[in-house]
Structure formats: C-alpha cells, structure tokens
C-alpha cells in the first residue's frame, strides 16, 4: 500500500477520494445507529452534503473517456444526485420506508459498488491499495477478506437498524 499515487493525483481526485472515504464511514455510522432522532437527521444532512460533493466532483474526473470526456461513471454521479434529492424529499414527506430504501441503495451503489470499481488496474486507488508491484495473490486475498468483512458488517447494520419510536404527543389538557 502506498499513498503516493493519491498524493500525486490531481486535486479533484484527492478531494473526491477523501470526501468519498468520509461519506463511506459516516454512512456506515448512519446505517448502524438508531434512526429518526435529532443526531440521525444532523448526520444525515452532513452525509447528503458529502455525497453531493463526491458526485459533483466525480463529474470533473475524466480519466475514463468513452463519450468525449465522459464515461458511465458520470451517469452514476447524476443518478446519485437525483437519488439524494429523492431520499431527502421522501424523509421530509414522512415516507420513511422510501427514504430508508433510497438512502441505503445510494450508499450501496453510490459508494460501495462504485468504490470497488476504483480498484480496477490502472486507476489511482488500485495503485494505492496494491502498490507499484500490483496485485499479488496475497494482497488480493487480504483485499477480498476486507471486502467480505465490510459487506458482512454493512448487511448486519442494515438488518439490525433500529428505528426510534416516536414519543406520544402530549394531550392539550395534560
């Protein structure tokens, strides 16, 4: 592992990677902890801002060029921005089931799956993870174990997510 490829990358890639890592960690916290309380809403706002920054900065990374400077990853950035808007709108409208589904899907597809694609040979995070020698069987085994562990923790968090029970409204005469 070497941070040198990331430190030598363009500032937009550096920002994109650092904000994506922050969103990945905060998103995991959000999946793990109690839902619906004030802290969940505050952290959710921060997570949405982080994700919007990740998606927005992704629009300015042009290392894979299929259609002029663009690639399918740019379509994913636009999709993530749309899903963030839909997820926030669902929460504000009281449709918590839709909010949960949209935000979990955005986390999985917008961070996890996309994040794994950054480890394709030739990309910056591949060079960070596997160093100048590239992937060896031992490095791939460790990487696979970490991915499986992270996936198991994410599934456990999503299944065990607790929803805060709303407090009963005080009656006017009480």
mmCIF file with all atom_site columns, C-alpha atoms in Angstrom:
data_model
loop_
_atom_site.group_PDB
_atom_site.id
_atom_site.type_symbol
_atom_site.label_atom_id
_atom_site.label_alt_id
_atom_site.label_comp_id
_atom_site.label_asym_id
_atom_site.label_entity_id
_atom_site.label_seq_id
_atom_site.pdbx_PDB_ins_code
_atom_site.Cartn_x
_atom_site.Cartn_y
_atom_site.Cartn_z
_atom_site.occupancy
_atom_site.B_iso_or_equiv
_atom_site.pdbx_formal_charge
_atom_site.auth_seq_id
_atom_site.auth_comp_id
_atom_site.auth_asym_id
_atom_site.auth_atom_id
_atom_site.pdbx_PDB_model_num
ATOM 1   C CA . UNK A 1 1   ? 0.000   0.000   0.000   1.00 0.00 ? 1   UNK A CA 1
ATOM 2   C CA . UNK A 1 2   ? 1.231   3.457   -0.888  1.00 0.00 ? 2   UNK A CA 1
ATOM 3   C CA . UNK A 1 3   ? -0.474  6.841   -0.612  1.00 0.00 ? 3   UNK A CA 1
ATOM 4   C CA . UNK A 1 4   ? 1.926   8.267   -3.169  1.00 0.00 ? 4   UNK A CA 1
ATOM 5   C CA . UNK A 1 5   ? -0.418  7.752   -6.182  1.00 0.00 ? 5   UNK A CA 1
ATOM 6   C CA . UNK A 1 6   ? -3.198  9.619   -4.384  1.00 0.00 ? 6   UNK A CA 1
ATOM 7   C CA . UNK A 1 7   ? -0.895  12.388  -3.195  1.00 0.00 ? 7   UNK A CA 1
ATOM 8   C CA . UNK A 1 8   ? 0.373   12.817  -6.777  1.00 0.00 ? 8   UNK A CA 1
ATOM 9   C CA . UNK A 1 9   ? -3.123  12.772  -8.311  1.00 0.00 ? 9   UNK A CA 1
ATOM 10  C CA . UNK A 1 10  ? -4.982  15.903  -9.348  1.00 0.00 ? 10  UNK A CA 1
ATOM 11  C CA . UNK A 1 11  ? -6.565  17.946  -6.538  1.00 0.00 ? 11  UNK A CA 1
ATOM 12  C CA . UNK A 1 12  ? -10.045 16.978  -7.772  1.00 0.00 ? 12  UNK A CA 1
ATOM 13  C CA . UNK A 1 13  ? -9.209  13.255  -7.422  1.00 0.00 ? 13  UNK A CA 1
ATOM 14  C CA . UNK A 1 14  ? -7.715  13.862  -3.972  1.00 0.00 ? 14  UNK A CA 1
ATOM 15  C CA . UNK A 1 15  ? -10.820 15.756  -2.831  1.00 0.00 ? 15  UNK A CA 1
ATOM 16  C CA . UNK A 1 16  ? -13.103 13.150  -4.393  1.00 0.00 ? 16  UNK A CA 1
ATOM 17  C CA . UNK A 1 17  ? -11.309 10.256  -2.657  1.00 0.00 ? 17  UNK A CA 1
ATOM 18  C CA . UNK A 1 18  ? -11.120 11.912  0.765   1.00 0.00 ? 18  UNK A CA 1
ATOM 19  C CA . UNK A 1 19  ? -14.758 13.016  0.744   1.00 0.00 ? 19  UNK A CA 1
ATOM 20  C CA . UNK A 1 20  ? -15.835 9.566   -0.508  1.00 0.00 ? 20  UNK A CA 1
ATOM 21  C CA . UNK A 1 21  ? -13.992 7.909   2.383   1.00 0.00 ? 21  UNK A CA 1
ATOM 22  C CA . UNK A 1 22  ? -15.648 10.309  4.844   1.00 0.00 ? 22  UNK A CA 1
ATOM 23  C CA . UNK A 1 23  ? -19.073 9.564   3.293   1.00 0.00 ? 23  UNK A CA 1
ATOM 24  C CA . UNK A 1 24  ? -18.366 5.832   3.426   1.00 0.00 ? 24  UNK A CA 1
ATOM 25  C CA . UNK A 1 25  ? -17.530 5.989   7.137   1.00 0.00 ? 25  UNK A CA 1
ATOM 26  C CA . UNK A 1 26  ? -20.362 8.339   8.094   1.00 0.00 ? 26  UNK A CA 1
ATOM 27  C CA . UNK A 1 27  ? -22.814 6.301   6.023   1.00 0.00 ? 27  UNK A CA 1
ATOM 28  C CA . UNK A 1 28  ? -21.800 3.180   7.920   1.00 0.00 ? 28  UNK A CA 1
ATOM 29  C CA . UNK A 1 29  ? -22.434 5.011   11.197  1.00 0.00 ? 29  UNK A CA 1
ATOM 30  C CA . UNK A 1 30  ? -25.854 6.101   9.918   1.00 0.00 ? 30  UNK A CA 1
ATOM 31  C CA . UNK A 1 31  ? -26.731 2.534   8.938   1.00 0.00 ? 31  UNK A CA 1
ATOM 32  C CA . UNK A 1 32  ? -25.597 1.245   12.317  1.00 0.00 ? 32  UNK A CA 1
ATOM 33  C CA . UNK A 1 33  ? -27.173 3.659   14.765  1.00 0.00 ? 33  UNK A CA 1
ATOM 34  C CA . UNK A 1 34  ? -30.725 4.448   15.827  1.00 0.00 ? 34  UNK A CA 1
ATOM 35  C CA . UNK A 1 35  ? -32.831 6.139   13.181  1.00 0.00 ? 35  UNK A CA 1
ATOM 36  C CA . UNK A 1 36  ? -35.096 9.152   13.447  1.00 0.00 ? 36  UNK A CA 1
ATOM 37  C CA . UNK A 1 37  ? -33.532 11.084  16.295  1.00 0.00 ? 37  UNK A CA 1
ATOM 38  C CA . UNK A 1 38  ? -32.030 14.550  16.075  1.00 0.00 ? 38  UNK A CA 1
ATOM 39  C CA . UNK A 1 39  ? -28.468 13.227  15.671  1.00 0.00 ? 39  UNK A CA 1
ATOM 40  C CA . UNK A 1 40  ? -29.579 10.953  12.806  1.00 0.00 ? 40  UNK A CA 1
ATOM 41  C CA . UNK A 1 41  ? -31.067 13.927  10.998  1.00 0.00 ? 41  UNK A CA 1
ATOM 42  C CA . UNK A 1 42  ? -27.976 16.103  11.603  1.00 0.00 ? 42  UNK A CA 1
ATOM 43  C CA . UNK A 1 43  ? -25.561 13.383  10.475  1.00 0.00 ? 43  UNK A CA 1
ATOM 44  C CA . UNK A 1 44  ? -27.848 12.672  7.531   1.00 0.00 ? 44  UNK A CA 1
ATOM 45  C CA . UNK A 1 45  ? -27.552 16.276  6.367   1.00 0.00 ? 45  UNK A CA 1
ATOM 46  C CA . UNK A 1 46  ? -23.773 16.032  6.572   1.00 0.00 ? 46  UNK A CA 1
ATOM 47  C CA . UNK A 1 47  ? -23.831 12.700  4.700   1.00 0.00 ? 47  UNK A CA 1
ATOM 48  C CA . UNK A 1 48  ? -26.017 14.137  1.927   1.00 0.00 ? 48  UNK A CA 1
ATOM 49  C CA . UNK A 1 49  ? -23.617 17.091  1.585   1.00 0.00 ? 49  UNK A CA 1
ATOM 50  C CA . UNK A 1 50  ? -20.645 14.717  1.437   1.00 0.00 ? 50  UNK A CA 1
ATOM 51  C CA . UNK A 1 51  ? -22.350 12.524  -1.153  1.00 0.00 ? 51  UNK A CA 1
ATOM 52  C CA . UNK A 1 52  ? -23.338 15.537  -3.256  1.00 0.00 ? 52  UNK A CA 1
ATOM 53  C CA . UNK A 1 53  ? -19.702 16.680  -3.146  1.00 0.00 ? 53  UNK A CA 1
ATOM 54  C CA . UNK A 1 54  ? -18.489 13.213  -4.156  1.00 0.00 ? 54  UNK A CA 1
ATOM 55  C CA . UNK A 1 55  ? -20.964 13.041  -7.046  1.00 0.00 ? 55  UNK A CA 1
ATOM 56  C CA . UNK A 1 56  ? -20.284 16.629  -8.089  1.00 0.00 ? 56  UNK A CA 1
ATOM 57  C CA . UNK A 1 57  ? -16.514 16.242  -8.014  1.00 0.00 ? 57  UNK A CA 1
ATOM 58  C CA . UNK A 1 58  ? -16.866 12.983  -9.952  1.00 0.00 ? 58  UNK A CA 1
ATOM 59  C CA . UNK A 1 59  ? -18.251 14.983  -12.849 1.00 0.00 ? 59  UNK A CA 1
ATOM 60  C CA . UNK A 1 60  ? -14.822 16.654  -13.155 1.00 0.00 ? 60  UNK A CA 1
ATOM 61  C CA . UNK A 1 61  ? -12.761 13.447  -13.219 1.00 0.00 ? 61  UNK A CA 1
ATOM 62  C CA . UNK A 1 62  ? -12.142 12.423  -16.811 1.00 0.00 ? 62  UNK A CA 1
ATOM 63  C CA . UNK A 1 63  ? -9.659  9.550   -16.593 1.00 0.00 ? 63  UNK A CA 1
ATOM 64  C CA . UNK A 1 64  ? -12.030 7.148   -18.384 1.00 0.00 ? 64  UNK A CA 1
ATOM 65  C CA . UNK A 1 65  ? -13.260 8.712   -21.628 1.00 0.00 ? 65  UNK A CA 1
ATOM 66  C CA . UNK A 1 66  ? -15.940 6.909   -23.625 1.00 0.00 ? 66  UNK A CA 1
ATOM 67  C CA . UNK A 1 67  ? -18.072 9.824   -24.865 1.00 0.00 ? 67  UNK A CA 1
ATOM 68  C CA . UNK A 1 68  ? -15.762 12.804  -25.152 1.00 0.00 ? 68  UNK A CA 1
ATOM 69  C CA . UNK A 1 69  ? -14.565 13.409  -21.586 1.00 0.00 ? 69  UNK A CA 1
ATOM 70  C CA . UNK A 1 70  ? -17.421 11.342  -20.074 1.00 0.00 ? 70  UNK A CA 1
ATOM 71  C CA . UNK A 1 71  ? -17.986 7.731   -19.025 1.00 0.00 ? 71  UNK A CA 1
ATOM 72  C CA . UNK A 1 72  ? -20.735 5.675   -17.358 1.00 0.00 ? 72  UNK A CA 1
ATOM 73  C CA . UNK A 1 73  ? -19.374 6.836   -14.004 1.00 0.00 ? 73  UNK A CA 1
ATOM 74  C CA . UNK A 1 74  ? -20.594 10.344  -14.849 1.00 0.00 ? 74  UNK A CA 1
ATOM 75  C CA . UNK A 1 75  ? -24.093 8.966   -15.356 1.00 0.00 ? 75  UNK A CA 1
ATOM 76  C CA . UNK A 1 76  ? -23.798 7.370   -11.922 1.00 0.00 ? 76  UNK A CA 1
ATOM 77  C CA . UNK A 1 77  ? -22.875 10.768  -10.448 1.00 0.00 ? 77  UNK A CA 1
ATOM 78  C CA . UNK A 1 78  ? -26.042 12.273  -11.894 1.00 0.00 ? 78  UNK A CA 1
ATOM 79  C CA . UNK A 1 79  ? -28.042 9.287   -10.640 1.00 0.00 ? 79  UNK A CA 1
ATOM 80  C CA . UNK A 1 80  ? -26.628 9.726   -7.106  1.00 0.00 ? 80  UNK A CA 1
ATOM 81  C CA . UNK A 1 81  ? -27.565 13.417  -7.106  1.00 0.00 ? 81  UNK A CA 1
ATOM 82  C CA . UNK A 1 82  ? -31.119 12.530  -8.171  1.00 0.00 ? 82  UNK A CA 1
ATOM 83  C CA . UNK A 1 83  ? -31.386 9.800   -5.518  1.00 0.00 ? 83  UNK A CA 1
ATOM 84  C CA . UNK A 1 84  ? -30.137 12.129  -2.785  1.00 0.00 ? 84  UNK A CA 1
ATOM 85  C CA . UNK A 1 85  ? -32.840 14.620  -3.737  1.00 0.00 ? 85  UNK A CA 1
ATOM 86  C CA . UNK A 1 86  ? -35.499 11.870  -3.777  1.00 0.00 ? 86  UNK A CA 1
ATOM 87  C CA . UNK A 1 87  ? -34.319 10.465  -0.433  1.00 0.00 ? 87  UNK A CA 1
ATOM 88  C CA . UNK A 1 88  ? -34.417 13.836  1.300   1.00 0.00 ? 88  UNK A CA 1
ATOM 89  C CA . UNK A 1 89  ? -37.815 14.577  -0.242  1.00 0.00 ? 89  UNK A CA 1
ATOM 90  C CA . UNK A 1 90  ? -39.155 11.224  0.973   1.00 0.00 ? 90  UNK A CA 1
ATOM 91  C CA . UNK A 1 91  ? -37.957 11.884  4.531   1.00 0.00 ? 91  UNK A CA 1
ATOM 92  C CA . UNK A 1 92  ? -39.417 15.375  4.588   1.00 0.00 ? 92  UNK A CA 1
ATOM 93  C CA . UNK A 1 93  ? -42.687 13.998  3.233   1.00 0.00 ? 93  UNK A CA 1
ATOM 94  C CA . UNK A 1 94  ? -42.831 11.397  6.002   1.00 0.00 ? 94  UNK A CA 1
ATOM 95  C CA . UNK A 1 95  ? -42.280 8.404   3.695   1.00 0.00 ? 95  UNK A CA 1
ATOM 96  C CA . UNK A 1 96  ? -39.615 6.844   5.883   1.00 0.00 ? 96  UNK A CA 1
ATOM 97  C CA . UNK A 1 97  ? -39.718 3.430   4.165   1.00 0.00 ? 97  UNK A CA 1
ATOM 98  C CA . UNK A 1 98  ? -38.905 5.049   0.805   1.00 0.00 ? 98  UNK A CA 1
ATOM 99  C CA . UNK A 1 99  ? -36.272 7.255   2.447   1.00 0.00 ? 99  UNK A CA 1
ATOM 100 C CA . UNK A 1 100 ? -34.593 4.218   4.005   1.00 0.00 ? 100 UNK A CA 1
ATOM 101 C CA . UNK A 1 101 ? -34.655 2.262   0.726   1.00 0.00 ? 101 UNK A CA 1
ATOM 102 C CA . UNK A 1 102 ? -33.327 5.166   -1.345  1.00 0.00 ? 102 UNK A CA 1
ATOM 103 C CA . UNK A 1 103 ? -30.537 6.105   1.059   1.00 0.00 ? 103 UNK A CA 1
ATOM 104 C CA . UNK A 1 104 ? -29.420 2.504   1.610   1.00 0.00 ? 104 UNK A CA 1
ATOM 105 C CA . UNK A 1 105 ? -29.407 1.975   -2.154  1.00 0.00 ? 105 UNK A CA 1
ATOM 106 C CA . UNK A 1 106 ? -27.452 5.184   -2.684  1.00 0.00 ? 106 UNK A CA 1
ATOM 107 C CA . UNK A 1 107 ? -24.919 4.054   -0.090  1.00 0.00 ? 107 UNK A CA 1
ATOM 108 C CA . UNK A 1 108 ? -24.551 0.605   -1.672  1.00 0.00 ? 108 UNK A CA 1
ATOM 109 C CA . UNK A 1 109 ? -24.492 1.659   -5.328  1.00 0.00 ? 109 UNK A CA 1
ATOM 110 C CA . UNK A 1 110 ? -23.056 5.157   -4.990  1.00 0.00 ? 110 UNK A CA 1
ATOM 111 C CA . UNK A 1 111 ? -20.245 4.279   -2.592  1.00 0.00 ? 111 UNK A CA 1
ATOM 112 C CA . UNK A 1 112 ? -19.701 0.544   -2.161  1.00 0.00 ? 112 UNK A CA 1
ATOM 113 C CA . UNK A 1 113 ? -20.017 -0.727  -5.731  1.00 0.00 ? 113 UNK A CA 1
ATOM 114 C CA . UNK A 1 114 ? -18.537 2.411   -7.255  1.00 0.00 ? 114 UNK A CA 1
ATOM 115 C CA . UNK A 1 115 ? -15.760 2.313   -4.683  1.00 0.00 ? 115 UNK A CA 1
ATOM 116 C CA . UNK A 1 116 ? -14.898 -1.236  -5.660  1.00 0.00 ? 116 UNK A CA 1
ATOM 117 C CA . UNK A 1 117 ? -14.626 -0.106  -9.289  1.00 0.00 ? 117 UNK A CA 1
ATOM 118 C CA . UNK A 1 118 ? -11.850 2.281   -8.258  1.00 0.00 ? 118 UNK A CA 1
ATOM 119 C CA . UNK A 1 119 ? -9.681  -0.777  -7.654  1.00 0.00 ? 119 UNK A CA 1
ATOM 120 C CA . UNK A 1 120 ? -9.602  -1.709  -11.350 1.00 0.00 ? 120 UNK A CA 1
ATOM 121 C CA . UNK A 1 121 ? -5.993  -1.893  -12.609 1.00 0.00 ? 121 UNK A CA 1
ATOM 122 C CA . UNK A 1 122 ? -4.794  1.458   -13.909 1.00 0.00 ? 122 UNK A CA 1
ATOM 123 C CA . UNK A 1 123 ? -6.910  3.539   -11.536 1.00 0.00 ? 123 UNK A CA 1
ATOM 124 C CA . UNK A 1 124 ? -5.497  5.608   -8.675  1.00 0.00 ? 124 UNK A CA 1
ATOM 125 C CA . UNK A 1 125 ? -6.958  3.574   -5.805  1.00 0.00 ? 125 UNK A CA 1
ATOM 126 C CA . UNK A 1 126 ? -5.634  0.352   -7.361  1.00 0.00 ? 126 UNK A CA 1
ATOM 127 C CA . UNK A 1 127 ? -2.140  1.843   -7.177  1.00 0.00 ? 127 UNK A CA 1
ATOM 128 C CA . UNK A 1 128 ? -2.808  2.998   -3.594  1.00 0.00 ? 128 UNK A CA 1
ATOM 129 C CA . UNK A 1 129 ? -4.045  -0.418  -2.445  1.00 0.00 ? 129 UNK A CA 1
ATOM 130 C CA . UNK A 1 130 ? -1.633  -2.680  -4.296  1.00 0.00 ? 130 UNK A CA 1
ATOM 131 C CA . UNK A 1 131 ? 1.453   -0.507  -4.711  1.00 0.00 ? 131 UNK A CA 1
ATOM 132 C CA . UNK A 1 132 ? 3.784   -0.304  -7.688  1.00 0.00 ? 132 UNK A CA 1
ATOM 133 C CA . UNK A 1 133 ? 4.159   -4.096  -7.901  1.00 0.00 ? 133 UNK A CA 1
ATOM 134 C CA . UNK A 1 134 ? 0.424   -4.506  -8.449  1.00 0.00 ? 134 UNK A CA 1
ATOM 135 C CA . UNK A 1 135 ? -1.865  -7.166  -7.049  1.00 0.00 ? 135 UNK A CA 1
ATOM 136 C CA . UNK A 1 136 ? -0.259  -10.352 -5.805  1.00 0.00 ? 136 UNK A CA 1
ATOM 137 C CA . UNK A 1 137 ? -2.259  -13.390 -4.662  1.00 0.00 ? 137 UNK A CA 1
ATOM 138 C CA . UNK A 1 138 ? -1.579  -12.485 -1.023  1.00 0.00 ? 138 UNK A CA 1
ATOM 139 C CA . UNK A 1 139 ? -2.652  -8.860  -1.497  1.00 0.00 ? 139 UNK A CA 1
ATOM 140 C CA . UNK A 1 140 ? -5.789  -9.965  -3.363  1.00 0.00 ? 140 UNK A CA 1
ATOM 141 C CA . UNK A 1 141 ? -6.664  -12.402 -0.565  1.00 0.00 ? 141 UNK A CA 1
ATOM 142 C CA . UNK A 1 142 ? -6.331  -9.657  2.046   1.00 0.00 ? 142 UNK A CA 1
ATOM 143 C CA . UNK A 1 143 ? -8.346  -7.251  -0.123  1.00 0.00 ? 143 UNK A CA 1
ATOM 144 C CA . UNK A 1 144 ? -11.086 -9.867  -0.656  1.00 0.00 ? 144 UNK A CA 1
ATOM 145 C CA . UNK A 1 145 ? -11.216 -10.604 3.076   1.00 0.00 ? 145 UNK A CA 1
ATOM 146 C CA . UNK A 1 146 ? -11.606 -6.898  3.861   1.00 0.00 ? 146 UNK A CA 1
ATOM 147 C CA . UNK A 1 147 ? -14.358 -6.519  1.257   1.00 0.00 ? 147 UNK A CA 1
ATOM 148 C CA . UNK A 1 148 ? -16.227 -9.552  2.634   1.00 0.00 ? 148 UNK A CA 1
ATOM 149 C CA . UNK A 1 149 ? -15.838 -8.286  6.212   1.00 0.00 ? 149 UNK A CA 1
ATOM 150 C CA . UNK A 1 150 ? -17.087 -4.835  5.242   1.00 0.00 ? 150 UNK A CA 1
ATOM 151 C CA . UNK A 1 151 ? -20.031 -6.330  3.322   1.00 0.00 ? 151 UNK A CA 1
ATOM 152 C CA . UNK A 1 152 ? -20.977 -8.535  6.277   1.00 0.00 ? 152 UNK A CA 1
ATOM 153 C CA . UNK A 1 153 ? -20.804 -5.567  8.663   1.00 0.00 ? 153 UNK A CA 1
ATOM 154 C CA . UNK A 1 154 ? -22.922 -3.481  6.280   1.00 0.00 ? 154 UNK A CA 1
ATOM 155 C CA . UNK A 1 155 ? -25.564 -6.192  5.943   1.00 0.00 ? 155 UNK A CA 1
ATOM 156 C CA . UNK A 1 156 ? -25.614 -6.664  9.700   1.00 0.00 ? 156 UNK A CA 1
ATOM 157 C CA . UNK A 1 157 ? -26.020 -2.921  10.209  1.00 0.00 ? 157 UNK A CA 1
ATOM 158 C CA . UNK A 1 158 ? -28.796 -2.629  7.635   1.00 0.00 ? 158 UNK A CA 1
ATOM 159 C CA . UNK A 1 159 ? -30.739 -5.569  9.061   1.00 0.00 ? 159 UNK A CA 1
ATOM 160 C CA . UNK A 1 160 ? -30.262 -4.502  12.659  1.00 0.00 ? 160 UNK A CA 1
ATOM 161 C CA . UNK A 1 161 ? -31.091 -0.853  12.073  1.00 0.00 ? 161 UNK A CA 1
ATOM 162 C CA . UNK A 1 162 ? -33.254 0.419   14.872  1.00 0.00 ? 162 UNK A CA 1
ATOM 163 C CA . UNK A 1 163 ? -35.931 2.992   14.348  1.00 0.00 ? 163 UNK A CA 1
ATOM 164 C CA . UNK A 1 164 ? -36.598 5.349   17.175  1.00 0.00 ? 164 UNK A CA 1
ATOM 165 C CA . UNK A 1 165 ? -40.151 5.073   18.410  1.00 0.00 ? 165 UNK A CA 1
ATOM 166 C CA . UNK A 1 166 ? -41.821 8.453   18.316  1.00 0.00 ? 166 UNK A CA 1
ATOM 167 C CA . UNK A 1 167 ? -42.781 9.981   21.624  1.00 0.00 ? 167 UNK A CA 1
ATOM 168 C CA . UNK A 1 168 ? -46.511 10.217  22.195  1.00 0.00 ? 168 UNK A CA 1
ATOM 169 C CA . UNK A 1 169 ? -47.863 13.684  21.679  1.00 0.00 ? 169 UNK A CA 1
ATOM 170 C CA . UNK A 1 170 ? -48.798 15.462  24.881  1.00 0.00 ? 170 UNK A CA 1
ATOM 171 C CA . UNK A 1 171 ? -52.522 16.000  25.145  1.00 0.00 ? 171 UNK A CA 1
ATOM 172 C CA . UNK A 1 172 ? -53.566 19.658  25.302  1.00 0.00 ? 172 UNK A CA 1
ATOM 173 C CA . UNK A 1 173 ? -55.285 19.271  28.657  1.00 0.00 ? 173 UNK A CA 1
ATOM 174 C CA . UNK A 1 174 ? -52.499 17.405  30.409  1.00 0.00 ? 174 UNK A CA 1
#
